[in-house]
Structure formats: C-alpha cells, structure tokens
Amino acid sequence: MTVTATSVGESDQLEPQIAPEARTWARRLGRLAPAAAAALSGLLLYVSFPPRTLWWLALPAFAAFGWVLRGRGWKTGLGLGYLFGLGFLLPLLVWTGVEVGPGPWLALVAIEAIFVALVGAGVALVSKLPGWPVWAAALWIAGEAARARVPFEGFPWGKVAFGQADGVFLPLAAVGGTPVLGFAVVLCGFGLYEVVRLAVETRRTGTVRRAAAAVGLLSVAVPVVGAVAARPLVSDKAEDGSVTVGVVQGNVPRAGLDFNSQRRAVLDYHARETERLAAEVKAGKVARPDFVLWPENSSDIDPFANPDARAVIDTAAKAVGVPISVGGVVERDGKLYNEQILWDPAKGPVDTYDKRQIQPFGEYLPFRSLIGAINSNWTSMQRQDFSRGTKPGVFTMDGAKVGLVTCYEAAFDWTVRSEVTDGAQMISVPSNNATFDRSEMTYQQLAMSRVRAVEHSRTVTVPVTSGVSAIIMPDGKITQKTGMFVADSLVQKVPLRSSQTPATQLGILPEIALVLVAAGGLGWVVGAGLRGRRAGDV
C-alpha cells in the first residue's frame, strides 16, 4: 500500500508539471491554425486555375478565407490576407522567374500580395456587418481593380475571373466583364461559408437567424441563377458572315531569353510554316484562308529597315496569296515599338498597330539607372525601352475587321474592349511565350482569351510563337489548338459578330459600382465606430 500511495503521489506531483507545457503548445498551435488555413486556402485558389479545370475549387478557397477572417481585427486580417496572397500568387506566378531566377518572381509576389493583405484587412472589418459576404466580395474586386492599375500601370494577372474559363459562372462575363464574373465567384464562396456557419450555429443553439440565413443562401443562389440567366448572351452564331482564318505557329530555335539572338531563324520558321500551309492549300488538303495571323515577335528584324526581312515576309505573303498580320519589332523616329503589321501580298505593309499596354521589366525598365546599379545584366538584356502606341488596332483583312490585342494586353479590360468598340468583328491575341519555356503561363493566358471571347461575344484567335496557339469561339470553347514548341498551323471557318454584349456597352461601370459598394461597407464600419465613440463620451 505504501508503494502504491507513493506512486500515486509521485504521479500527482508530475501531472501539473506536464499540463502547462501541453497547454502552451496547444495555444501555439491554435494561433498557427488560422495562418496555415489562410495560406492553404490561397493555395487552393491557385489549384483552381488553368491548366487544371478545377474552377469550382475557388468556392471552398474563399469559404475558408471567410472563415479565417470573420470577426477578427483589421491588423490580424492584414496578416492573414498577406498569407492568403502568398499561398495564391507564389505558385501562380512562378513562371516569371523561369529564365531570370527567383529574385524578380519573389519581388513581384511580395508586392502583389500587399493588395490581397489590404483586402483581408477590409474583409475582417466588414465581416461584422449584416450581409457581410456582399461587402467582402466587393472588397475583393476593389483589390483587383487597384492592382490592375498600380504600380507601373498595374498587373491584373490572377484575377479570379481568369480561373473560370471552364466554369458555370462564365456567362456572367458577358453581363459585366471580369469584375462581375469575379464578384459572383467570390460572393458564392463567402456565402457558402456563411451558410455552413449558420447551420452549425442553429444546430448548437436551436435558434434560426432568418435574416442572416437568407443573406447566406442568396449569396450562393444569386450568382448561380444569374449565370444560368446570362446563358442566352453567349452565342457562336455568325452575325456578319464568316471568314476562314489561318493561324501560324512557326516555333523558335530554343526556349529562353536568348531566343531573341535567333531573330532571323524565328522569322524564317514562320515564313516556312506559312509556305507549307500554302502548299497544303494548293494540294487541296486544307481550305484556303482569307487571311493569316502570325504571332508577336515573329519578325524581330525590322522589315522597314532590313530589305532581307522584308523579302522573306513578302515571299511568304505571295505564296499564301492572302494578307498576313506580322508581329514585328520596329524602330521609328528613334523609338522602339512592338508592332503588328498588316502585310498585303501585292502592296506590302499597309497598316500597323503599336502595342499600348507594354510590360514593365519586359518591354521597359522602370528605374533603369537603379536597376543597372544592382544588376547590369538586366539592363543589358533590355537596352532600349519600348514606346507605347496610342490608338486601337483594328485591321481590315479581306473585309473582316480584326482587333489586335498583343499578348500582355489581354489581361487588361480596357485594351480588349477598345478594339470591340472600335468595330472589331473578331479578336486576335498574337503572343510570344517562348521566354517562359513550358510553364503554366501560356495556359493562364489562353484562359484569359477564352474569358474575353465570352465577355465581348467575339471569336478569338491566339497565334503564339511556340504555343499554345488556338482558335476560340465566341462561347469560349477552344475548337483547335497546337502543341508547345512545334511548328504548326490552324485553319478554320469562324463567325464574325458585331453586336455588343452588356459588358462591352457598360465598360468600366460595373467595376466602379462594386468599388463603391466596397467603400460603402468600409464607410459603414467607420461610421459605426465613430458613433460608438461619441456614445461613450456622452
């Protein structure tokens, strides 16, 4: 009995020494759980993006984000929002460091995640308001609007709408563009969390909060019903007849930044593929195109200054016998332009379009002297900055009006819309993705073009130097596409359309409206705080 008593006593003495340590670890893990959930929900949002077709994962991603933010202070929301941004953007933008190393990639993500952090702080504040999913979703779109404009003219990559090319919400792009499509997805995600939260609360307390439950259910139902109701806006029927378009992908000698050192080879590859297409047309193997579209940078040798480049393009145009849109790098009046050139087989160059939304650190270097002091290799790779075009580009090709949206421009709402309002009956997105090797970048950009097709109800062609080139119908469906790093061509009859969707007609107005909603939610919180302080003073 003595031994037993002693053992029990020793056990009683030891237990208090272990329990506090266990409780400390439990508290630490409890504090880490929201941070881990925020980062993992951001990662889940990334997984919903192309090349995967798991668009629906965006809903649980935002549901989890709502869970970690609801009821917290703005400072905590700021930190959790930053972690969500890192979880989302680090893998999404990894392609930016494929050739230049991790430094620029990490710097870009660190800056872009600040916008998500600010959204997180705002969502934490409005999460205490009635109908909080609406305010919170509007705040997300306000954050996207901000980072599409600053710094350096903005970087809209990673808009929620661009992950929905295969999703049920896609028709909403025709209603109000990427802001309305993105808002619907985020609202549905936050609403999903609210429904689950209220269901758990009702089971625990036995009390149903009808108003809150109605808001939660409507937050899920309205986006889905709206998407179904918007389907009649999506059509691939021809309104102005049809044209047979040819898309040429000539390929490049090798991937990477040094593909530019093979400029003549790239031009020759595209001329050769065009001549091969001409031979297939002559043999009756494929239909004769009404015009041919080449990618961005298909002739980085200025054909206006170099007779040999001009001769190569002219020979290809005469071989196929139809106009070609050629992507060139052109120097004019001492300025460098990323230019699309309309090349007629009989007359030569007859029209041009200069890229307007040029890429920072790719086509021009902000703070050139500072960057050169840090790393002279970066300035040597981009010796001269490109200049911006000033006018929309709509080529008349065999009677069809083709709007040009060069590569990076496809991410910006205004550049695509301006071509349609300027009369484009179809859109071409000539691109050069060779710099980014076989990364997900080309698939992400292709998804943007699919969203743009539905947004403006236009056929979209995507000629790319190294792939993936594609033809997209006005309903967003890809009908043909190439592989990567192969020479190939696509020929297809496509519809021409001239009617304008509500998204085209409304332009920036839906985005402004959602930003005002976000501001209204924050104003409500600030006003409530001020009223509370005054009441306390009294």
Coordinates of C-alpha atoms in Angstrom, one line a residue:
M1 CA 0.0 0.0 0.0
T2 CA 2.9 2.4 0.8
V3 CA 4.4 1.9 -2.6
T4 CA 1.1 2.4 -4.3
A5 CA 0.5 5.6 -2.3
T6 CA 4.0 6.9 -3.1
S7 CA 3.4 6.1 -6.8
V8 CA 0.1 7.9 -6.9
G9 CA 1.6 10.9 -5.0
E10 CA 4.5 11.0 -7.5
S11 CA 2.1 10.9 -10.4
D12 CA 0.0 13.7 -8.9
Q13 CA 3.2 15.8 -8.5
L14 CA 4.3 15.1 -12.1
E15 CA 1.0 15.9 -13.7
P16 CA 1.0 19.7 -13.0
Q17 CA 4.5 19.9 -14.5
I18 CA 3.4 18.4 -17.8
A19 CA 0.0 20.0 -18.2
P20 CA 1.1 23.7 -18.5
E21 CA 3.6 22.8 -21.3
A22 CA 0.9 20.9 -23.2
R23 CA -1.5 23.8 -22.8
T24 CA 1.2 26.2 -24.1
W25 CA 1.8 24.0 -27.2
A26 CA -2.0 23.8 -27.8
R27 CA -2.3 27.6 -27.6
R28 CA 0.6 28.0 -30.1
L29 CA -0.9 25.5 -32.5
G30 CA -4.3 27.3 -32.1
R31 CA -2.7 30.6 -33.1
L32 CA -1.0 29.0 -36.1
A33 CA -4.1 27.3 -37.4
P34 CA -5.7 30.5 -38.9
A35 CA -2.4 31.4 -40.5
A36 CA -2.0 27.9 -42.0
A37 CA -5.6 27.9 -43.2
A38 CA -5.1 31.3 -44.9
A39 CA -2.0 30.1 -46.8
L40 CA -3.6 26.8 -47.7
S41 CA -6.9 28.5 -48.9
G42 CA -4.7 30.7 -51.1
L43 CA -3.0 27.6 -52.5
L44 CA -6.5 26.1 -53.1
L45 CA -7.4 29.1 -55.2
Y46 CA -4.2 28.6 -57.3
V47 CA -5.2 25.0 -57.9
S48 CA -8.5 26.2 -59.4
F49 CA -6.6 28.0 -62.2
P50 CA -5.5 26.6 -65.6
P51 CA -4.1 24.4 -66.9
R52 CA -6.3 22.5 -64.4
T53 CA -10.1 22.6 -64.9
L54 CA -10.9 22.6 -61.2
W55 CA -12.6 26.0 -61.3
W56 CA -15.0 25.0 -58.6
L57 CA -12.2 24.9 -56.0
A58 CA -12.4 28.7 -55.9
L59 CA -15.6 28.4 -53.9
P60 CA -14.1 26.4 -50.9
A61 CA -11.0 28.6 -51.2
F62 CA -13.0 31.7 -50.4
A63 CA -15.2 29.9 -47.9
A64 CA -12.0 29.0 -46.0
F65 CA -10.7 32.6 -46.4
G66 CA -14.0 33.9 -45.0
W67 CA -13.7 31.5 -42.0
V68 CA -10.2 32.7 -41.0
L69 CA -11.2 36.4 -41.4
R70 CA -14.7 36.7 -39.9
G71 CA -14.8 38.6 -36.7
R72 CA -11.1 39.4 -36.5
G73 CA -9.5 42.8 -36.2
W74 CA -8.1 44.6 -39.2
K75 CA -4.5 44.0 -38.2
T76 CA -5.0 40.3 -38.0
G77 CA -6.9 40.4 -41.3
L78 CA -4.0 42.2 -42.8
G79 CA -1.6 39.4 -41.9
L80 CA -3.9 36.6 -42.8
G81 CA -4.7 38.3 -46.1
Y82 CA -1.0 38.5 -46.9
L83 CA -0.6 34.8 -46.2
F84 CA -3.6 34.1 -48.5
G85 CA -2.0 36.2 -51.2
L86 CA 1.4 34.4 -50.9
G87 CA -0.3 31.0 -51.0
F88 CA -2.1 32.0 -54.2
L89 CA 0.4 34.1 -56.0
L90 CA 3.7 32.3 -55.3
P91 CA 2.8 29.2 -57.3
L92 CA 0.6 31.1 -59.8
L93 CA 3.4 33.5 -60.9
V94 CA 6.4 31.1 -60.6
W95 CA 6.8 31.4 -64.4
T96 CA 8.1 34.9 -64.0
G97 CA 11.3 33.5 -62.7
V98 CA 11.8 30.7 -65.2
E99 CA 14.7 32.5 -67.0
V100 CA 15.7 35.3 -64.7
G101 CA 15.8 33.5 -61.4
P102 CA 13.8 33.7 -58.2
G103 CA 14.5 37.4 -57.4
P104 CA 12.1 39.1 -59.7
W105 CA 9.4 36.4 -59.1
L106 CA 9.6 36.8 -55.3
A107 CA 9.7 40.6 -55.5
L108 CA 6.6 40.6 -57.7
V109 CA 4.7 38.3 -55.4
A110 CA 5.7 40.2 -52.3
I111 CA 4.3 43.4 -53.9
E112 CA 1.1 41.9 -55.3
A113 CA 0.3 40.2 -52.1
I114 CA 0.1 43.6 -50.3
F115 CA -3.1 44.2 -52.3
V116 CA -4.6 40.9 -51.0
A117 CA -3.4 41.8 -47.5
L118 CA -5.4 45.1 -47.7
V119 CA -8.4 43.2 -48.9
G120 CA -8.0 40.8 -45.9
A121 CA -8.0 43.8 -43.5
G122 CA -11.1 45.2 -45.1
V123 CA -12.9 41.8 -45.1
A124 CA -12.2 41.4 -41.4
L125 CA -13.8 44.8 -40.7
V126 CA -16.9 44.3 -42.8
S127 CA -17.4 40.7 -41.6
K128 CA -19.2 42.1 -38.6
L129 CA -21.8 43.8 -40.7
P130 CA -25.2 42.4 -41.8
G131 CA -24.9 40.9 -45.3
W132 CA -21.1 40.7 -44.9
P133 CA -20.5 38.4 -47.9
V134 CA -21.7 41.1 -50.3
W135 CA -19.3 43.7 -48.8
A136 CA -16.5 41.3 -48.6
A137 CA -16.8 40.1 -52.3
A138 CA -17.0 43.8 -53.4
L139 CA -13.8 44.4 -51.5
W140 CA -12.0 41.6 -53.3
I141 CA -13.0 43.2 -56.7
A142 CA -11.8 46.6 -55.4
G143 CA -8.4 45.0 -54.6
E144 CA -8.3 43.5 -58.1
A145 CA -9.1 46.9 -59.6
A146 CA -6.3 48.5 -57.7
R147 CA -3.6 46.1 -58.6
A148 CA -4.7 46.2 -62.3
R149 CA -3.7 49.9 -62.2
V150 CA -0.7 50.3 -59.9
P151 CA 2.2 50.1 -59.7
F152 CA 3.7 50.6 -63.2
E153 CA 0.3 50.6 -65.0
G154 CA -0.8 47.6 -63.0
F155 CA -0.6 43.8 -63.2
P156 CA -4.1 42.1 -63.4
W157 CA -2.7 38.6 -63.7
G158 CA -4.6 36.3 -61.2
K159 CA -8.0 37.9 -61.4
V160 CA -10.5 35.4 -60.1
A161 CA -12.4 35.6 -63.4
F162 CA -9.4 34.2 -65.3
G163 CA -9.7 30.9 -63.5
Q164 CA -13.3 30.4 -64.6
A165 CA -13.0 29.7 -68.3
D166 CA -14.4 26.2 -67.7
G167 CA -16.9 27.1 -65.0
V168 CA -20.6 27.6 -64.8
F169 CA -20.2 31.3 -63.9
L170 CA -18.5 32.1 -67.3
P171 CA -21.7 33.6 -69.0
L172 CA -21.6 36.4 -66.4
A173 CA -18.5 37.8 -68.2
A174 CA -20.9 38.9 -70.9
V175 CA -23.0 40.8 -68.3
G176 CA -20.3 42.9 -66.7
G177 CA -16.9 41.6 -67.7
T178 CA -14.3 40.3 -65.3
P179 CA -15.4 42.3 -62.3
V180 CA -18.9 40.9 -62.3
L181 CA -17.7 37.3 -63.1
G182 CA -15.1 37.5 -60.3
F183 CA -17.6 39.1 -57.8
A184 CA -20.1 36.3 -58.4
V185 CA -17.4 33.6 -57.7
V186 CA -16.1 35.3 -54.5
L187 CA -19.6 36.1 -53.3
C188 CA -20.6 32.5 -53.7
G189 CA -17.6 31.3 -51.8
F190 CA -18.2 33.7 -48.9
G191 CA -21.9 32.8 -49.0
L192 CA -21.0 29.1 -48.8
Y193 CA -19.1 29.7 -45.6
E194 CA -22.0 31.8 -44.1
V195 CA -24.5 29.0 -44.8
V196 CA -22.3 26.4 -43.1
R197 CA -21.6 28.7 -40.2
L198 CA -25.3 29.5 -39.6
A199 CA -26.2 25.8 -40.0
V200 CA -23.7 24.9 -37.2
E201 CA -24.9 27.7 -35.0
T202 CA -28.5 26.7 -35.5
R203 CA -27.8 23.1 -34.5
R204 CA -25.9 24.3 -31.4
T205 CA -28.4 26.9 -30.2
G206 CA -31.6 25.7 -31.7
T207 CA -32.3 29.3 -32.9
V208 CA -32.6 30.3 -36.6
R209 CA -31.5 33.8 -37.5
R210 CA -33.7 34.1 -40.6
A211 CA -32.3 37.4 -42.0
A212 CA -28.7 36.2 -41.8
A213 CA -29.7 32.8 -43.2
A214 CA -31.5 34.5 -46.1
V215 CA -28.4 36.5 -46.9
G216 CA -26.2 33.4 -46.9
L217 CA -28.5 31.5 -49.1
L218 CA -28.9 34.3 -51.6
S219 CA -25.1 34.8 -51.7
V220 CA -24.9 31.3 -53.0
A221 CA -28.0 31.2 -55.1
V222 CA -28.0 34.6 -56.9
P223 CA -24.6 34.0 -58.7
V224 CA -25.6 30.6 -59.9
V225 CA -29.1 31.8 -61.0
G226 CA -27.5 34.8 -62.6
A227 CA -25.1 32.7 -64.6
V228 CA -27.9 30.5 -65.9
A229 CA -29.9 33.5 -66.8
A230 CA -26.9 35.0 -68.7
R231 CA -26.5 32.0 -71.0
P232 CA -28.6 33.5 -73.8
L233 CA -26.0 36.2 -74.1
V234 CA -23.4 33.6 -75.1
S235 CA -23.6 32.6 -78.8
D236 CA -21.3 31.5 -81.5
K237 CA -23.7 32.3 -84.4
A238 CA -22.4 34.4 -87.2
E239 CA -24.0 37.9 -87.5
D240 CA -21.8 39.3 -90.3
G241 CA -21.0 36.2 -92.2
S242 CA -17.9 34.0 -91.7
V243 CA -14.2 34.0 -92.6
T244 CA -11.7 31.3 -92.9
V245 CA -8.7 32.2 -90.7
G246 CA -5.2 30.8 -90.7
V247 CA -3.1 30.8 -87.5
V248 CA 0.6 30.2 -87.9
Q249 CA 2.9 29.0 -85.2
G250 CA 6.4 28.9 -86.6
N251 CA 8.2 27.8 -83.3
V252 CA 11.6 29.1 -82.1
P253 CA 15.1 27.5 -82.2
R254 CA 15.2 27.2 -78.4
A255 CA 13.2 28.5 -75.4
G256 CA 14.5 31.1 -73.0
L257 CA 15.5 34.8 -73.1
D258 CA 18.2 34.1 -75.8
F259 CA 15.6 33.2 -78.4
N260 CA 16.0 36.9 -79.5
S261 CA 19.5 36.1 -80.6
Q262 CA 17.9 33.8 -83.1
R263 CA 15.7 36.5 -84.6
R264 CA 16.3 35.6 -88.2
A265 CA 15.6 31.9 -87.5
V266 CA 12.3 32.8 -85.9
L267 CA 11.3 34.8 -88.9
D268 CA 12.4 32.1 -91.3
Y269 CA 10.4 29.5 -89.3
H270 CA 7.2 31.5 -89.6
A271 CA 7.7 32.1 -93.3
R272 CA 8.5 28.4 -93.8
E273 CA 5.3 27.3 -91.9
T274 CA 3.3 29.8 -94.0
E275 CA 4.7 28.4 -97.2
R276 CA 4.0 24.9 -96.0
L277 CA 0.4 26.0 -95.4
A278 CA 0.2 27.5 -98.9
A279 CA 1.4 24.1 -100.3
E280 CA -1.3 22.3 -98.4
V281 CA -3.9 24.7 -99.7
K282 CA -2.7 24.3 -103.3
A283 CA -2.9 20.5 -102.8
G284 CA -6.4 20.7 -101.6
K285 CA -5.6 19.3 -98.1
V286 CA -6.9 22.4 -96.2
A287 CA -9.2 25.2 -97.0
R288 CA -7.8 28.4 -98.4
P289 CA -7.7 31.0 -95.6
D290 CA -9.0 34.5 -96.2
F291 CA -6.1 35.9 -94.1
V292 CA -3.3 34.6 -91.9
L293 CA -2.2 35.7 -88.4
W294 CA 1.4 35.5 -87.2
P295 CA 2.4 35.8 -83.5
E296 CA 4.0 38.7 -81.6
N297 CA 7.8 38.8 -82.3
S298 CA 7.5 36.6 -85.4
S299 CA 9.8 39.2 -87.1
D300 CA 12.0 40.9 -84.6
I301 CA 14.1 42.1 -87.5
D302 CA 12.5 45.4 -88.6
P303 CA 11.2 44.8 -92.1
F304 CA 11.0 48.5 -92.8
A305 CA 14.8 48.9 -92.2
N306 CA 16.0 45.5 -93.4
P307 CA 15.4 44.5 -97.0
D308 CA 16.2 40.8 -96.3
A309 CA 13.4 40.6 -93.7
R310 CA 11.0 42.4 -96.0
A311 CA 11.8 39.9 -98.8
V312 CA 11.1 36.9 -96.5
I313 CA 7.7 38.2 -95.4
D314 CA 6.8 39.3 -98.9
T315 CA 7.6 35.9 -100.3
A316 CA 5.5 34.1 -97.6
A317 CA 2.6 36.5 -98.3
K318 CA 2.7 35.9 -102.0
A319 CA 3.0 32.2 -101.5
V320 CA -0.2 32.0 -99.4
G321 CA -1.8 34.8 -101.5
V322 CA -3.7 36.5 -98.7
P323 CA -3.0 39.3 -96.1
I324 CA -0.8 38.4 -93.1
S325 CA -0.7 40.2 -89.7
V326 CA 3.0 40.1 -88.8
G327 CA 4.4 40.7 -85.3
G328 CA 7.4 42.9 -85.6
V329 CA 9.9 45.0 -83.6
V330 CA 10.1 48.3 -85.4
E331 CA 12.2 51.4 -84.8
R332 CA 10.7 54.7 -85.9
D333 CA 11.9 58.2 -85.2
G334 CA 14.4 56.7 -82.7
K335 CA 11.6 54.9 -80.8
L336 CA 11.1 51.2 -80.5
Y337 CA 7.6 49.7 -81.0
N338 CA 6.1 46.2 -80.5
E339 CA 4.1 46.3 -83.7
Q340 CA 1.6 44.3 -85.7
I341 CA 2.0 45.0 -89.4
L342 CA -0.8 44.2 -91.9
W343 CA 1.1 42.8 -94.9
D344 CA -0.7 42.6 -98.3
P345 CA 0.6 40.1 -100.8
A346 CA 0.5 42.7 -103.6
K347 CA 1.1 46.0 -101.8
G348 CA 3.3 45.0 -98.8
P349 CA 2.8 46.7 -95.5
V350 CA -0.4 48.8 -95.5
D351 CA -1.4 49.3 -91.8
T352 CA 0.2 49.0 -88.3
Y353 CA -0.8 48.7 -84.7
D354 CA 1.6 49.6 -81.9
K355 CA 1.2 47.8 -78.6
R356 CA -0.3 50.2 -76.0
Q357 CA 0.0 48.3 -72.7
I358 CA 3.7 47.4 -72.6
Q359 CA 5.2 45.2 -69.9
P360 CA 7.3 46.6 -67.1
F361 CA 10.7 44.9 -66.7
G362 CA 10.0 43.1 -70.0
E363 CA 9.5 45.8 -72.6
Y364 CA 10.6 48.8 -70.5
L365 CA 12.6 49.2 -67.3
P366 CA 11.3 51.5 -64.6
F367 CA 14.1 53.0 -62.5
R368 CA 16.6 51.9 -65.2
S369 CA 19.7 53.5 -63.6
L370 CA 18.9 52.0 -60.2
I371 CA 18.3 48.5 -61.6
G372 CA 21.5 48.8 -63.6
A373 CA 23.4 49.6 -60.5
I374 CA 22.0 46.5 -58.8
N375 CA 22.5 44.1 -61.8
S376 CA 23.9 45.3 -65.1
N377 CA 22.8 42.1 -66.8
W378 CA 19.1 43.2 -66.6
T379 CA 19.8 46.5 -68.3
S380 CA 21.9 44.8 -71.0
M381 CA 19.1 42.5 -71.9
Q382 CA 16.7 45.4 -72.4
R383 CA 19.0 48.1 -73.8
Q384 CA 16.2 50.3 -75.1
D385 CA 12.7 50.8 -73.7
F386 CA 9.7 50.2 -76.0
S387 CA 7.3 53.1 -76.6
R388 CA 3.6 52.9 -76.3
G389 CA 1.1 53.0 -79.1
T390 CA -1.8 55.5 -78.8
K391 CA -4.6 54.1 -80.9
P392 CA -6.7 50.9 -81.0
G393 CA -5.7 48.4 -83.7
V394 CA -8.4 47.1 -86.0
F395 CA -7.1 45.7 -89.3
T396 CA -9.5 45.2 -92.3
M397 CA -8.5 41.8 -93.6
D398 CA -10.4 40.6 -96.6
G399 CA -13.4 42.7 -95.5
A400 CA -13.3 41.4 -91.9
K401 CA -12.4 43.8 -89.0
V402 CA -9.8 42.1 -86.8
G403 CA -9.0 43.7 -83.4
L404 CA -5.4 43.3 -82.3
V405 CA -4.6 42.7 -78.6
T406 CA -0.9 41.9 -78.2
C407 CA 0.0 39.3 -75.6
Y408 CA 0.2 41.1 -72.2
E409 CA -2.7 43.4 -73.2
A410 CA -5.2 40.5 -73.0
A411 CA -5.0 40.8 -69.2
F412 CA -6.4 44.4 -69.2
D413 CA -10.1 45.0 -69.6
W414 CA -9.8 48.3 -71.4
T415 CA -7.4 47.2 -74.2
V416 CA -9.7 44.4 -75.4
R417 CA -12.9 46.5 -75.1
S418 CA -11.4 49.3 -77.1
E419 CA -10.9 47.1 -80.1
V420 CA -14.5 45.9 -80.0
T421 CA -16.0 49.4 -79.6
D422 CA -13.7 50.4 -82.5
G423 CA -15.5 47.9 -84.7
A424 CA -13.7 44.6 -84.4
Q425 CA -15.8 41.7 -85.5
M426 CA -13.2 39.2 -84.1
I427 CA -10.1 39.5 -82.0
S428 CA -6.6 38.2 -82.4
V429 CA -4.2 37.9 -79.4
P430 CA -0.7 37.5 -81.0
S431 CA 1.7 36.4 -78.3
N432 CA 5.2 35.2 -77.6
N433 CA 5.6 32.9 -74.7
A434 CA 8.9 31.3 -75.7
T435 CA 10.6 33.2 -72.8
F436 CA 8.6 31.2 -70.3
D437 CA 9.5 27.7 -71.5
R438 CA 6.8 25.1 -70.8
S439 CA 5.4 26.8 -67.7
E440 CA 1.7 27.4 -66.9
M441 CA 1.9 30.9 -68.3
T442 CA 0.7 30.0 -71.8
Y443 CA -2.3 28.2 -70.3
Q444 CA -3.2 31.0 -68.0
Q445 CA -3.1 33.5 -70.9
L446 CA -5.1 31.2 -73.1
A447 CA -7.8 31.1 -70.4
M448 CA -7.9 34.9 -70.4
S449 CA -8.6 34.9 -74.1
R450 CA -11.5 32.4 -73.5
V451 CA -13.0 34.8 -71.0
R452 CA -12.5 37.7 -73.4
A453 CA -14.3 35.8 -76.1
V454 CA -17.4 35.4 -73.9
E455 CA -17.1 38.9 -72.4
H456 CA -17.4 40.5 -75.9
S457 CA -19.0 37.7 -77.9
R458 CA -16.2 37.5 -80.4
T459 CA -14.1 34.8 -82.0
V460 CA -10.6 35.0 -80.6
T461 CA -7.5 33.6 -82.3
V462 CA -4.3 33.2 -80.3
P463 CA -1.2 32.9 -82.6
V464 CA 1.8 32.1 -80.4
T465 CA 5.5 31.7 -81.5
S466 CA 5.9 28.5 -79.5
G467 CA 2.4 27.5 -78.3
V468 CA -0.2 27.0 -77.3
S469 CA -1.9 28.6 -80.3
A470 CA -5.6 28.3 -80.5
I471 CA -8.9 29.2 -82.1
I472 CA -11.7 30.1 -79.6
M473 CA -15.3 30.5 -80.5
P474 CA -17.4 33.4 -79.1
D475 CA -18.8 31.0 -76.5
G476 CA -15.4 30.4 -75.0
K477 CA -14.8 26.9 -76.4
I478 CA -11.5 26.0 -78.0
T479 CA -12.1 24.3 -81.3
Q480 CA -8.4 23.9 -82.3
K481 CA -5.1 24.2 -80.6
T482 CA -1.4 23.3 -81.2
G483 CA 1.2 21.7 -79.0
M484 CA 4.1 23.6 -77.5
F485 CA 7.4 24.1 -79.3
V486 CA 6.2 22.6 -82.5
A487 CA 5.7 24.3 -85.9
D488 CA 2.1 24.1 -86.9
S489 CA -0.9 25.9 -88.4
L490 CA -4.6 26.1 -87.8
V491 CA -7.2 26.8 -90.4
Q492 CA -10.9 27.2 -89.6
K493 CA -14.1 29.0 -90.7
V494 CA -15.1 31.3 -87.8
P495 CA -18.1 33.6 -87.2
L496 CA -17.9 37.4 -87.4
R497 CA -20.1 39.3 -84.9
S498 CA -20.9 43.0 -84.5
S499 CA -23.5 43.1 -81.6
Q500 CA -22.2 44.3 -78.3
T501 CA -22.7 42.5 -75.0
P502 CA -23.8 44.4 -71.9
A503 CA -20.2 44.0 -70.7
T504 CA -19.0 45.8 -73.8
Q505 CA -21.6 48.6 -73.5
L506 CA -21.1 49.1 -69.8
G507 CA -17.4 49.1 -69.9
I508 CA -15.9 50.2 -66.5
L509 CA -19.2 51.0 -64.8
P510 CA -19.7 47.5 -63.1
E511 CA -16.2 47.8 -61.6
I512 CA -16.9 51.3 -60.4
A513 CA -20.2 50.2 -58.9
L514 CA -18.5 47.3 -57.0
V515 CA -15.7 49.6 -55.7
L516 CA -18.4 52.0 -54.4
V517 CA -20.1 49.0 -52.7
A518 CA -16.8 48.1 -51.0
A519 CA -16.3 51.7 -50.0
G520 CA -19.9 51.8 -48.6
G521 CA -19.2 48.8 -46.4
L522 CA -16.0 50.3 -45.0
G523 CA -17.8 53.6 -44.5
W524 CA -20.5 51.8 -42.5
V525 CA -17.8 50.3 -40.2
V526 CA -16.1 53.6 -39.7
G527 CA -19.4 55.4 -39.1
A528 CA -20.4 52.7 -36.5
G529 CA -17.1 53.1 -34.8
L530 CA -17.4 56.9 -34.6
R531 CA -21.0 56.7 -33.3
G532 CA -19.8 54.2 -30.6
R533 CA -17.1 56.6 -29.5
R534 CA -19.5 59.5 -29.3
A535 CA -21.9 57.5 -27.2
G536 CA -19.1 56.5 -24.9
D537 CA -18.0 60.2 -24.5
V538 CA -21.6 61.1 -23.5

